Amino acid sequence: MSGSHVGVIIVGAGLGGVRVAENLRANDYAGPITIIGAETHPPYDRPPLSKSVLLGDDDRVDLKPAGFFAEASIDLRTGERVSAISPGDHTVTIEHTDDPAQSDTLSYDTLILATGLMPRPLPGTDGLVGVHMLRTIDDAIALRAEAETASTAVVVGAGFIGCEVAASLTKRGLSVTVVEPAPTPLAAALGEQIGELVTRLHRANGVDVLTGTYVDEVLTDGPRIRGVRLDDGAEIAADLVLVGIGSIPVTDYLDGSGIELAAPESGGGIACDHRGATSAAGVFALGDVANWRDEGGAARRVEHWTHTIEQATIVAHTITGTHATISASPPYFWSDQYGLKIQVLGSPRAGDDVHLVDDDGTRFLAYYSRDGVFTGVVGAGKVGAVMKRRAQLLTPTQIAEVLG
Ligand SMILES: Cc1cc2nc3c(=O)[nH]c(=O)nc-3n(C[C@H](O)[C@H](O)[C@H](O)COP(=O)(O)OP(=O)(O)OC[C@H]3O[C@@H](n4cnc5c(N)ncnc54)[C@H](O)[C@@H]3O)c2cc1C
């Protein structure tokens, strides 16, 4: 099939890639669509990986039922990786992941890049047995298998993934220590005041949360880890280590393509306009890898599920020219920890003023404001109270009005 021409080629068979293909068909795009995915699994959803999959409750994470792609005439090619693209002659080069010598070239009218992220490794841990990162279902199954026999774990980094893994491993009966250089978990995203409430939640569930410190060295016994040494010299024994210190946009296949990448200060990733168009004609990007510039000119890369869904809708409408109204909604994401849903609605920032309006020692609700204007709401176990603030986050609203 070398040299075949396809109307729309989508690189990445994750949430963004699958959703944009589905939206194109929903918008009556009738041309050929090919999705190329480097993983061998059928497309699956990632949020359950750190939650129900790690807990062993549920392995049904497929994004679509079997038969969906054939019925929608979408050519899904898994186990194949795009290794290069050439926007000048509208071609992509594809390699089989298990045999890179087997390669193929396809040409396109429209190319959509939805290649997501790869976890940032902890230096010095490459190849060590017992050190895990979590991005794929294979990662989750490997971590779960090791958790079956492990009794102690160190989680390096208290971002959302680190916090969720700490909660799931604790529920599985492991003794968990979290190590975080910032003063609290989630400090960079939500600020220290709410970070303290998250610390309280973890400690109440038996997790040892060590903040203001970092892992200086991973301790080994042959090829297997046996613990970590912190910057103050303290040693913590561990049967397994989960590294959750952030992720890196997957853009290696763009080397030499001329497609513009965003500056690291604005989050890196593929630079796009407010509808996902990249610097190359006919090439769009969306999801975790994409850095969209809003109509005000601010560039931002977001690593959340709902955001990816919205971008897939916009890109599909842009390609089909069906500028249907997209219902406005404030940015939203959630995290599940110890049976509590932590929700973030709007665009709260670490430096904002925080107004804690409800706190029963476990569940809490806080509003955020900047220069007197309501910017966001964060709740734990407060689903109704969070979601009822949507309208007030869509137009500039004084925080005094929200506080009533
Ligand atoms: C463990 C975990 C838990 C999460 N929990 C939450 C949550 O609770 N709430 C929330 O809002 N968000 C959560 N997220 C984030 C959410 O899952 C992502 O925002 C979403 O998956 C982004 O979709 P995407 O399509 O951009 O990227 P991905 O889902 O990562 O898909 C990208 C795909 O592209 C493939 N790919 C990469 N390079 C190539 C190439 N060159 N050729 C072919 N294929 C390639 C990759 O293998 C991958 O399968 C979580 C993420 C993880 C990892």
Coordinates of C-alpha atoms and ligand atoms in Angstrom, one line a residue:
M1 CA 0.0 0.0 0.0
S2 CA 3.0 2.2 -0.2
G3 CA 2.2 5.7 -1.5
S4 CA -1.5 5.5 -0.9
H5 CA -3.4 8.8 -0.6
V6 CA -5.8 9.4 2.4
G7 CA -8.1 12.4 2.9
V8 CA -7.4 12.8 6.6
I9 CA -4.5 11.1 8.5
I10 CA -4.6 11.2 12.2
V11 CA -1.4 10.5 14.2
G12 CA -2.1 9.1 17.6
A13 CA -4.9 6.7 18.5
G14 CA -5.7 8.1 21.9
L15 CA -8.6 10.1 23.1
G16 CA -8.0 13.1 20.8
G17 CA -7.3 11.1 17.7
V18 CA -10.3 8.9 18.0
R19 CA -12.6 11.7 19.0
V20 CA -11.7 13.9 16.1
A21 CA -12.2 11.0 13.6
E22 CA -15.6 10.4 15.2
N23 CA -16.5 14.1 14.9
L24 CA -15.5 14.2 11.3
R25 CA -17.9 11.4 10.5
A26 CA -20.6 13.1 12.6
N27 CA -20.0 16.2 10.5
D28 CA -20.6 14.1 7.3
Y29 CA -17.0 14.0 6.2
A30 CA -17.1 11.2 3.7
G31 CA -13.5 10.9 2.6
P32 CA -11.0 8.3 3.8
I33 CA -9.7 8.6 7.4
T34 CA -6.7 6.7 8.7
I35 CA -5.7 6.7 12.4
I36 CA -2.1 5.6 13.1
G37 CA -1.4 4.5 16.6
A38 CA 2.0 3.4 18.0
E39 CA 0.4 1.2 20.8
T40 CA -0.8 -2.2 19.9
H41 CA -4.0 -2.0 22.0
P42 CA -7.3 -0.8 20.6
P43 CA -7.7 2.9 21.6
Y44 CA -8.4 3.2 25.3
D45 CA -9.1 5.8 27.9
R46 CA -6.4 6.9 30.3
P47 CA -8.1 8.3 33.5
P48 CA -9.0 4.8 34.8
L49 CA -5.4 3.7 34.6
S50 CA -4.4 5.3 37.9
K51 CA -7.8 4.5 39.5
S52 CA -9.9 1.4 38.7
V53 CA -7.3 -0.4 36.6
L54 CA -4.6 0.0 39.3
L55 CA -7.1 -1.1 41.9
G56 CA -7.9 -4.1 39.8
D57 CA -11.6 -3.2 39.7
D58 CA -12.1 -2.8 36.0
D59 CA -10.0 -3.4 32.9
R60 CA -12.7 -2.3 30.4
V61 CA -11.1 0.9 29.2
D62 CA -11.7 0.8 25.4
L63 CA -12.8 4.1 24.0
K64 CA -15.0 2.4 21.4
P65 CA -16.8 -0.9 21.1
A66 CA -15.3 -3.5 18.8
G67 CA -16.5 -2.9 15.3
F68 CA -16.8 0.9 15.6
F69 CA -13.9 1.7 13.3
A70 CA -15.0 -0.7 10.6
E71 CA -18.6 0.5 10.7
A72 CA -17.5 4.2 10.5
S73 CA -15.1 3.3 7.6
I74 CA -12.1 4.5 9.7
D75 CA -8.9 2.7 8.9
L76 CA -7.3 2.1 12.3
R77 CA -3.6 1.1 12.1
T78 CA -2.3 0.1 15.6
G79 CA 1.3 -0.9 16.3
E80 CA 2.5 1.6 13.7
R81 CA 4.4 4.8 14.4
V82 CA 4.8 7.9 12.3
S83 CA 8.5 8.5 12.2
A84 CA 8.6 11.6 10.0
I85 CA 6.3 14.0 8.3
S86 CA 6.9 16.2 5.3
P87 CA 4.4 19.1 5.1
G88 CA 5.9 20.3 1.8
D89 CA 4.8 17.2 -0.2
H90 CA 2.0 16.3 2.3
T91 CA 3.4 12.9 3.3
V92 CA 3.9 10.9 6.4
T93 CA 6.4 8.0 6.9
I94 CA 5.2 5.1 9.0
E95 CA 7.2 2.3 10.7
H96 CA 5.9 -0.9 12.3
T97 CA 6.8 -0.6 16.0
D98 CA 8.0 -4.2 16.2
D99 CA 9.9 -4.0 12.9
P100 CA 11.1 -0.5 12.0
A101 CA 12.5 -1.8 8.8
Q102 CA 8.9 -2.2 7.5
S103 CA 8.0 1.3 6.5
D104 CA 5.3 2.9 4.4
T105 CA 4.6 6.4 3.1
L106 CA 1.1 7.9 2.9
S107 CA 0.0 11.2 1.5
Y108 CA -2.8 13.3 2.9
D109 CA -5.0 16.4 2.3
T110 CA -5.3 17.0 6.0
L111 CA -3.0 15.8 8.8
I112 CA -4.0 15.9 12.5
L113 CA -1.4 15.4 15.2
A114 CA -2.6 14.0 18.5
T115 CA 0.4 12.2 19.9
G116 CA 0.0 13.1 23.6
L117 CA 2.8 12.9 26.2
M118 CA 5.5 10.7 27.6
P119 CA 6.4 10.7 31.3
R120 CA 9.5 12.5 32.4
P121 CA 12.0 9.9 33.7
L122 CA 13.8 10.3 37.0
P123 CA 17.5 10.5 36.0
G124 CA 19.5 7.5 36.9
T125 CA 16.6 5.0 37.0
D126 CA 16.6 3.8 33.4
G127 CA 16.3 0.0 33.3
L128 CA 16.0 -0.5 37.1
V129 CA 13.5 -3.2 38.2
G130 CA 10.8 -1.8 40.4
V131 CA 10.8 1.8 39.0
H132 CA 7.5 2.6 37.3
M133 CA 6.0 5.5 35.3
L134 CA 2.3 5.7 34.3
R135 CA 1.0 6.7 30.9
T136 CA -0.1 3.6 29.1
I137 CA -2.2 0.5 29.9
D138 CA 0.9 -1.6 29.8
D139 CA 2.5 0.7 32.4
A140 CA -0.7 0.3 34.6
I141 CA -0.7 -3.5 34.3
A142 CA 3.0 -3.7 35.1
L143 CA 2.6 -1.4 38.2
R144 CA -0.5 -3.4 39.3
A145 CA 1.4 -6.7 39.0
E146 CA 4.2 -5.5 41.1
A147 CA 1.9 -4.0 43.7
E148 CA 0.5 -7.5 44.2
T149 CA 3.6 -8.6 46.0
A150 CA 5.0 -5.3 47.2
S151 CA 4.4 -4.0 50.7
T152 CA 6.1 -0.5 50.5
A153 CA 6.1 2.1 47.8
V154 CA 7.6 5.5 47.3
V155 CA 5.8 7.9 45.0
V156 CA 8.1 10.6 43.6
G157 CA 6.1 13.7 42.8
A158 CA 2.8 14.8 44.2
G159 CA 1.0 16.0 41.1
F160 CA -2.3 14.6 40.1
I161 CA -0.9 11.2 38.9
G162 CA 1.4 10.8 41.9
C163 CA -1.6 11.6 44.3
E164 CA -3.9 9.2 42.5
V165 CA -1.3 6.4 42.5
A166 CA -0.6 7.0 46.2
A167 CA -4.3 6.7 46.9
S168 CA -4.8 3.5 44.8
L169 CA -1.7 1.8 46.2
T170 CA -2.8 2.7 49.8
K171 CA -6.2 1.2 49.1
R172 CA -4.4 -2.0 47.9
G173 CA -2.8 -2.2 51.3
L174 CA 0.7 -0.9 50.5
S175 CA 2.5 1.4 52.9
V176 CA 3.1 4.5 50.8
T177 CA 5.5 7.5 51.1
V178 CA 5.1 10.5 48.8
V179 CA 8.1 12.7 48.2
E180 CA 7.5 16.2 46.9
P181 CA 10.0 19.1 46.6
A182 CA 7.2 21.8 46.7
P183 CA 5.7 22.8 50.1
T184 CA 2.5 20.8 49.4
P185 CA 1.0 18.4 46.8
L186 CA -0.6 20.1 43.8
A187 CA 1.0 23.4 44.8
A188 CA 1.9 24.4 41.3
A189 CA -1.6 23.8 40.0
L190 CA -3.8 24.9 43.0
G191 CA -1.5 26.8 45.4
E192 CA -0.4 25.8 48.9
Q193 CA -3.6 26.5 50.9
I194 CA -5.5 23.8 49.0
G195 CA -2.4 21.7 48.7
E196 CA -2.4 21.6 52.6
L197 CA -5.9 20.2 52.4
V198 CA -4.8 17.5 50.0
T199 CA -1.9 16.7 52.3
R200 CA -4.4 16.3 55.1
L201 CA -6.5 13.9 53.0
H202 CA -3.5 11.7 52.2
R203 CA -2.2 11.7 55.8
A204 CA -5.7 10.8 57.1
N205 CA -5.5 7.8 54.8
G206 CA -2.1 6.7 56.2
V207 CA 0.2 8.1 53.6
D208 CA 3.5 9.6 54.7
V209 CA 3.7 12.9 52.8
L210 CA 7.2 14.4 52.8
T211 CA 7.3 17.8 51.3
G212 CA 10.1 20.3 50.7
T213 CA 12.5 17.4 49.9
Y214 CA 13.6 15.5 46.9
V215 CA 15.0 12.1 45.9
D216 CA 18.7 12.4 45.7
E217 CA 19.5 8.8 44.9
V218 CA 17.7 5.6 44.1
L219 CA 19.1 2.7 46.2
T220 CA 19.5 -0.6 44.5
D221 CA 20.3 -4.2 45.2
G222 CA 21.6 -5.4 41.8
P223 CA 19.2 -4.3 39.1
R224 CA 16.3 -4.0 41.5
I225 CA 15.5 -0.9 43.6
R226 CA 15.3 -1.2 47.4
G227 CA 14.5 2.4 48.3
V228 CA 15.5 6.0 47.9
R229 CA 17.8 8.4 49.7
L230 CA 16.5 12.0 50.1
D231 CA 18.5 15.2 49.9
D232 CA 18.8 15.3 53.7
G233 CA 20.3 11.8 53.7
A234 CA 17.2 10.0 55.0
E235 CA 16.7 6.6 53.5
I236 CA 13.2 5.2 52.8
A237 CA 12.9 1.5 51.9
A238 CA 10.6 0.7 49.0
D239 CA 9.6 -2.4 47.0
L240 CA 8.5 -0.2 44.2
V241 CA 8.9 3.4 43.1
L242 CA 6.4 5.4 41.0
V243 CA 7.9 8.4 39.3
G244 CA 5.3 11.1 38.6
I245 CA 7.4 14.2 37.9
G246 CA 5.6 15.5 34.9
S247 CA 5.4 14.7 31.2
I248 CA 7.0 15.7 27.9
P249 CA 5.0 16.4 24.7
V250 CA 5.7 13.7 22.0
T251 CA 7.1 15.7 19.0
D252 CA 10.2 13.7 18.0
Y253 CA 8.7 12.7 14.6
L254 CA 8.4 16.4 13.7
D255 CA 12.2 16.9 13.7
G256 CA 13.1 18.5 10.3
S257 CA 9.4 19.0 9.4
G258 CA 9.6 22.8 10.0
I259 CA 6.4 22.7 12.1
E260 CA 6.7 25.3 14.8
L261 CA 6.9 24.2 18.4
A262 CA 5.8 26.4 21.3
A263 CA 8.3 27.9 23.7
P264 CA 9.0 25.9 26.8
E265 CA 7.9 28.9 29.0
S266 CA 4.4 28.6 27.5
G267 CA 4.3 24.8 28.0
G268 CA 6.1 23.6 24.9
G269 CA 4.3 21.2 22.5
I270 CA 3.1 22.0 19.0
A271 CA 2.3 25.7 18.4
C272 CA -1.3 26.2 17.2
D273 CA -3.8 29.0 16.6
H274 CA -7.2 29.1 18.4
R275 CA -8.6 26.4 16.1
G276 CA -5.7 24.0 16.2
A277 CA -4.0 25.0 12.9
T278 CA -0.2 24.5 13.1
S279 CA 2.4 26.6 11.2
A280 CA 2.0 24.1 8.2
A281 CA -0.9 24.3 5.8
G282 CA -3.4 21.5 6.3
V283 CA -1.8 20.3 9.5
F284 CA -3.7 20.5 12.9
A285 CA -2.8 19.5 16.4
L286 CA -4.9 18.8 19.5
G287 CA -4.9 17.2 22.9
D288 CA -2.1 17.0 25.4
V289 CA 0.6 17.6 22.8
A290 CA -1.0 20.8 21.4
N291 CA -0.3 24.3 22.6
W292 CA -3.2 26.5 21.4
R293 CA -3.0 30.3 21.3
D294 CA -6.4 31.7 22.3
E295 CA -8.0 34.6 20.5
G296 CA -6.4 37.0 23.0
G297 CA -3.0 35.7 22.0
A298 CA -2.2 33.7 25.1
A299 CA -0.5 30.3 24.5
R300 CA -1.3 27.3 26.8
R301 CA -0.9 23.6 26.7
V302 CA -3.5 21.7 28.8
E303 CA -3.2 18.0 29.8
H304 CA -6.9 17.2 30.6
W305 CA -9.5 15.0 29.2
T306 CA -12.4 17.5 28.7
H307 CA -10.0 19.9 27.0
T308 CA -9.0 17.3 24.5
I309 CA -12.7 16.5 23.8
E310 CA -13.4 20.2 23.1
Q311 CA -10.4 20.6 20.9
A312 CA -11.4 17.5 18.8
T313 CA -14.8 19.1 18.2
I314 CA -13.3 22.4 17.1
V315 CA -10.7 20.8 14.8
A316 CA -13.4 18.6 13.1
H317 CA -15.7 21.6 12.5
T318 CA -12.8 23.6 11.1
I319 CA -11.9 20.8 8.7
T320 CA -15.5 20.2 7.5
G321 CA -16.3 23.9 7.5
T322 CA -19.3 23.3 9.7
H323 CA -18.9 26.0 12.2
A324 CA -21.6 24.7 14.5
T325 CA -22.0 26.4 17.8
I326 CA -19.9 24.8 20.5
S327 CA -21.5 25.2 23.8
A328 CA -19.3 27.4 26.0
S329 CA -18.1 25.8 29.2
P330 CA -15.3 26.8 31.5
P331 CA -12.2 24.6 31.6
Y332 CA -12.8 21.5 33.8
F333 CA -10.9 18.5 35.1
W334 CA -11.2 16.0 37.9
S335 CA -9.2 13.6 40.0
D336 CA -10.3 10.7 42.1
Q337 CA -8.5 10.1 45.4
Y338 CA -9.7 7.9 48.4
G339 CA -13.3 7.8 47.0
L340 CA -13.5 11.6 46.8
K341 CA -13.9 13.5 43.5
I342 CA -11.6 16.5 43.4
Q343 CA -12.9 18.9 40.8
V344 CA -11.3 22.0 39.3
L345 CA -13.6 24.3 37.3
G346 CA -12.4 27.5 35.6
S347 CA -8.8 28.6 35.5
P348 CA -7.6 28.9 39.1
R349 CA -3.9 29.6 39.5
A350 CA -1.5 29.0 42.3
G351 CA -1.1 32.8 42.9
D352 CA -4.8 33.6 43.1
D353 CA -6.6 34.6 46.3
V354 CA -8.3 31.5 47.8
H355 CA -11.6 31.7 49.6
L356 CA -12.3 28.5 51.5
V357 CA -16.1 28.5 52.0
D358 CA -16.7 24.9 53.2
D359 CA -14.4 22.4 55.0
D360 CA -15.6 19.5 57.2
G361 CA -12.2 18.1 57.7
T362 CA -12.3 15.9 54.6
R363 CA -14.6 17.5 52.0
F364 CA -14.0 21.1 51.0
L365 CA -15.0 23.9 48.6
A366 CA -12.9 26.9 47.7
Y367 CA -13.3 29.8 45.3
Y368 CA -10.4 31.5 43.6
S369 CA -10.1 35.1 42.5
R370 CA -7.6 37.4 40.8
D371 CA -7.9 41.2 41.2
G372 CA -11.4 40.7 42.7
V373 CA -12.7 38.6 39.8
F374 CA -13.8 35.0 40.2
T375 CA -11.4 32.7 38.4
G376 CA -12.3 29.2 39.5
V377 CA -13.7 26.7 42.0
V378 CA -12.0 23.7 43.5
G379 CA -14.0 21.1 45.5
A380 CA -13.4 17.7 47.1
G381 CA -16.6 15.7 47.4
K382 CA -18.7 18.8 46.4
V383 CA -19.8 17.9 42.9
G384 CA -23.1 19.9 42.9
A385 CA -21.5 23.0 44.5
V386 CA -18.7 23.0 42.0
M387 CA -20.8 22.5 38.8
K388 CA -23.4 25.2 39.7
R389 CA -20.7 27.9 39.3
R390 CA -20.3 27.2 35.5
A391 CA -22.3 30.3 34.4
Q392 CA -20.4 32.7 36.7
L393 CA -17.1 31.5 35.2
L394 CA -18.1 32.2 31.7
T395 CA -18.4 36.0 32.1
P396 CA -16.3 38.2 34.4
T397 CA -18.0 38.0 37.8
Q398 CA -16.9 39.8 41.0
I399 CA -15.8 37.4 43.7
A400 CA -18.0 39.4 46.1
E401 CA -21.0 38.3 44.1
V402 CA -20.0 34.6 44.3
L403 CA -19.3 34.8 48.0
G404 CA -22.8 36.4 48.4
Ligands
LIG1 C1 -2.8 7.8 34.4 C2 -3.6 9.0 33.8 C3 -4.7 9.5 34.5 C4 -5.4 10.6 34.0 N1 -6.5 11.0 34.7 C5 -7.2 12.1 34.3 C6 -8.3 12.6 35.1 O1 -8.7 12.1 36.1 N2 -8.9 13.7 34.6 C7 -8.5 14.4 33.5 O2 -9.1 15.4 33.1 N3 -7.5 13.9 32.7 C8 -6.8 12.8 33.1 N4 -5.7 12.3 32.4 C9 -5.4 13.0 31.2 C10 -6.1 12.5 29.9 O3 -6.1 11.1 29.9 C11 -5.4 13.1 28.7 O4 -5.7 14.5 28.7 C12 -5.9 12.5 27.4 O5 -5.6 11.2 27.3 C13 -5.2 13.3 26.2 O6 -5.5 12.6 25.0 P1 -4.5 12.7 23.7 O7 -5.2 12.0 22.6 O8 -4.0 14.1 23.6 O9 -3.2 11.9 24.2 P2 -3.1 10.3 24.5 O10 -4.3 9.8 25.2 O11 -1.8 10.2 25.2 O12 -2.9 9.6 23.1 C14 -1.8 9.8 22.3 C15 -1.5 8.5 21.5 O13 -0.5 8.8 20.5 C16 0.4 7.8 20.3 N5 1.6 8.2 19.6 C17 2.5 9.0 20.1 N6 3.5 9.3 19.1 C18 3.0 8.6 18.0 C19 3.6 8.5 16.7 N7 4.7 9.1 16.3 N8 2.9 7.7 15.8 C20 1.7 7.1 16.1 N9 1.2 7.2 17.4 C21 1.8 7.9 18.3 C22 0.6 7.3 21.7 O14 1.2 6.0 21.7 C23 -0.8 7.5 22.4 O15 -1.4 6.2 22.3 C24 -5.0 11.2 32.9 C25 -3.9 10.7 32.1 C26 -3.2 9.6 32.6 C27 -2.0 9.1 31.9

